[in-house]
Coordinates of C-alpha atoms in Angstrom, one line a residue:
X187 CA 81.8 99.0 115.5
X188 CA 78.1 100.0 115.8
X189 CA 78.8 102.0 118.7
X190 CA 82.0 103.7 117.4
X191 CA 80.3 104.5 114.2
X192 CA 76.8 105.6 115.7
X193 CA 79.0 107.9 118.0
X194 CA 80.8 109.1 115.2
X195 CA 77.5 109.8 113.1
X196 CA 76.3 111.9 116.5
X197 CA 79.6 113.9 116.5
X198 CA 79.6 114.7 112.9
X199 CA 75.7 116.3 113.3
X200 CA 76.8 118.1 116.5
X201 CA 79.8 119.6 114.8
X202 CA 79.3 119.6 111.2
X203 CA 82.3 122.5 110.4
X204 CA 84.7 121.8 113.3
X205 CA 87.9 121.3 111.7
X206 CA 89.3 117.9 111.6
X207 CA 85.8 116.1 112.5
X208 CA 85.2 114.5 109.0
X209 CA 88.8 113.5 109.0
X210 CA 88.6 111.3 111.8
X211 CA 84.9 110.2 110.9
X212 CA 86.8 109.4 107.3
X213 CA 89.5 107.7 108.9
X214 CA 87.3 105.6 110.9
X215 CA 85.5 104.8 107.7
X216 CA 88.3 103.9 105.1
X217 CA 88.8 100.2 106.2
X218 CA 85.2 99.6 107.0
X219 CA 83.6 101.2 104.1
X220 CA 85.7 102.9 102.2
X221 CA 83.7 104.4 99.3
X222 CA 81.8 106.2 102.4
X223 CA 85.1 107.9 103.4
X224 CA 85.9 109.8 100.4
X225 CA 83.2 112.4 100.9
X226 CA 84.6 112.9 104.5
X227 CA 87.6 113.8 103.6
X228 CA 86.7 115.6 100.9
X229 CA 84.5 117.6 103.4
X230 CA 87.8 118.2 105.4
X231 CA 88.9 119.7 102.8
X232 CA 86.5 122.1 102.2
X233 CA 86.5 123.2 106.4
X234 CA 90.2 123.0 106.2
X235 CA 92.2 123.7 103.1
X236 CA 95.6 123.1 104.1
X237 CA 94.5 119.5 106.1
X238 CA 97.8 117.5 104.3
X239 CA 96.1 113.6 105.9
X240 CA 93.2 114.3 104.5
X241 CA 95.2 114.8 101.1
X242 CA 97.0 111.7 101.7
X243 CA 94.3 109.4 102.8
X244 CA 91.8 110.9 99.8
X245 CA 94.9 110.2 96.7
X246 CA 95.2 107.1 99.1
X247 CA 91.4 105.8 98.2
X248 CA 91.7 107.7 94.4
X249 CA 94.5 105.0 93.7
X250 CA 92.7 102.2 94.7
X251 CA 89.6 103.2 92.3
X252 CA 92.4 104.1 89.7
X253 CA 91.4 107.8 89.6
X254 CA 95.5 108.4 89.0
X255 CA 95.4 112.1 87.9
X256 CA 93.2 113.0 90.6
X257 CA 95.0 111.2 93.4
X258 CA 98.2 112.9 92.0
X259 CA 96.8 115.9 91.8
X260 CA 96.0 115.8 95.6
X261 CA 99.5 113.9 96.5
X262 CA 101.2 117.3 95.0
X263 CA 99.3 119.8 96.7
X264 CA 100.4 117.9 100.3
X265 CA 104.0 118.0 99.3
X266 CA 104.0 121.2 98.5
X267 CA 101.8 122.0 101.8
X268 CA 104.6 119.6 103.8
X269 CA 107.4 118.6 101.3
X270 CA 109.2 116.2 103.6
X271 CA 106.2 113.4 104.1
X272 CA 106.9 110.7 102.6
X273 CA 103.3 108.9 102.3
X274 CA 102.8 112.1 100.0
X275 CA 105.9 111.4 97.8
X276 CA 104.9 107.9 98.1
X277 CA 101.5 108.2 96.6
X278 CA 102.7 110.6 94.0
X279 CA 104.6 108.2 92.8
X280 CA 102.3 105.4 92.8
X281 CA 99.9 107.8 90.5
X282 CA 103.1 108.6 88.4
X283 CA 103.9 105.0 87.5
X284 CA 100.2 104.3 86.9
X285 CA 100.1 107.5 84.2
X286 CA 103.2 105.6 82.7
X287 CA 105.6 108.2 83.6
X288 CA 108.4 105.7 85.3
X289 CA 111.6 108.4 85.9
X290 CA 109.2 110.8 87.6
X291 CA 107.3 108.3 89.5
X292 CA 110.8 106.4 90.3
X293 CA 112.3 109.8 91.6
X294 CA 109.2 110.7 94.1
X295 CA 109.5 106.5 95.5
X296 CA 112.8 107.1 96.3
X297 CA 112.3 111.0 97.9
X298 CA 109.8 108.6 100.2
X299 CA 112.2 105.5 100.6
X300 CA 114.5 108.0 102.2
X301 CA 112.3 110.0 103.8
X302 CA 111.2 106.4 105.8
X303 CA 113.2 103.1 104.7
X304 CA 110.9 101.2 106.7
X305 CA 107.6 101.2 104.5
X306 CA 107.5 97.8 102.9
X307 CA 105.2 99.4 100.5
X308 CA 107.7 101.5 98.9
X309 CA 109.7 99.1 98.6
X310 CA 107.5 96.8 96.9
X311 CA 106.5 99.7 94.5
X312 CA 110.1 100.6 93.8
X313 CA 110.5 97.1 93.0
X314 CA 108.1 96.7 90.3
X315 CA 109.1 100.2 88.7
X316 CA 112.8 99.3 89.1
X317 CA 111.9 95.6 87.2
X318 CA 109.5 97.7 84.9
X319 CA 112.4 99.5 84.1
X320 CA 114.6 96.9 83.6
X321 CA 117.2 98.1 86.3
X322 CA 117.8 94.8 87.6
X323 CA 120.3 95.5 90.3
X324 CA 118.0 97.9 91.8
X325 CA 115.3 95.1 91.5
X326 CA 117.4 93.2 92.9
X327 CA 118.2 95.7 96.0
X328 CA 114.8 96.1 96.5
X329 CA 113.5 92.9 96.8
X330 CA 116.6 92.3 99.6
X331 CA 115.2 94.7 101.7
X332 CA 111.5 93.8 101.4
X333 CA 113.1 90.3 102.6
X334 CA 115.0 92.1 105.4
X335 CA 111.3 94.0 106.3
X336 CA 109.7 90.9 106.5
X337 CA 112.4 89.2 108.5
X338 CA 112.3 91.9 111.1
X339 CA 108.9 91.8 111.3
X340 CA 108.1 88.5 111.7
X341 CA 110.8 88.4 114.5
X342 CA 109.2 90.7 116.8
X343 CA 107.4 90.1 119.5
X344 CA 103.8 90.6 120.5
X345 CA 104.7 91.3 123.3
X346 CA 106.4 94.8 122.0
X347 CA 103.8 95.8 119.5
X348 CA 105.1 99.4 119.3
X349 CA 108.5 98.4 117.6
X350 CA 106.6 97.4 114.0
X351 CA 107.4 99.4 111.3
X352 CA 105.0 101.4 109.7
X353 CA 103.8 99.8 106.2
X354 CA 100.9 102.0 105.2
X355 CA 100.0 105.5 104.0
X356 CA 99.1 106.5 107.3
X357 CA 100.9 109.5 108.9

């Protein structure tokens, strides 16, 4: 990690306003210190306006620190930039159900559900709202497929590491 992050640091200083260079630096940063990787992304931003990941990952890190209108501010402007990903419908939501607003935030889990059925963490999320909600068949739906997601995963092998699903806000 030293070496990754100390050859990062050098790229960043030789190419301070290349496009997509704080992304990656930010991306390298979010799981190892993620409080550093806000300000690269939000640097991405400011080299490249229409970057929709660096949306994502930034609403991504807002939620966690429960900066909801923020993050859903930024989860809007990347569906409008690229409607059909569903880690930006999926983080809308999020911020939507945090802000108490359950239909809208219900209707922008499901746009992502559809748009990839195989993020447990939509599922999960459309299970709370669902319970929240007190649509209990829908609950109930829910939590069957997080069961089915957990099945299939856990029956995979090692040996074929590209067939797990995908169960972050990633790409």
């Amino acid at each position: 990690y030293e070496e990754a992050e100390s050859a990062f640091k050098r790229l960043v200083a030789a190419y301070p306003n290349e496009p997509g260079v704080h992304f990656l630096y930010g991306a390298y940063l979010v799981q190892l210190h993620p409080n550093e990787a806000m300000p690269e992304f939000e640097r991405e931003l400011q080299i490249s306006p229409s970057h929709v990941l660096a949306r994502i990952r930034l609403a991504d890190q807002l939620i966690t620190q429960r900066d909801f209108d923020r993050a859903l501010t930024l989860a809007q402007q990347a569906i409008k930039l690229e409607p059909k990903r569903p880690s930006a419908h999926m983080l809308a939501g999020e911020a939507l159900l945090a802000k108490g607003n359950a239909a809208d935030g219900i209707k922008e889990l499901e746009i992502a559900r559809a748009g990839d059925p195989n993020v447990s963490r939509v599922h999960w999320d459309l299970f709370r709202a669902y319970a929240g909600a007190d649509r209990k068949e829908d609950a109930n739906r829910e939590k069957q497929e997080i069961e089915r997601l957990l099945h299939t995963d856990s029956s995979k092998s090692p040996q074929n590491p590209g067939s797990a699903s995908h169960n972050s806000a990633g790409p």
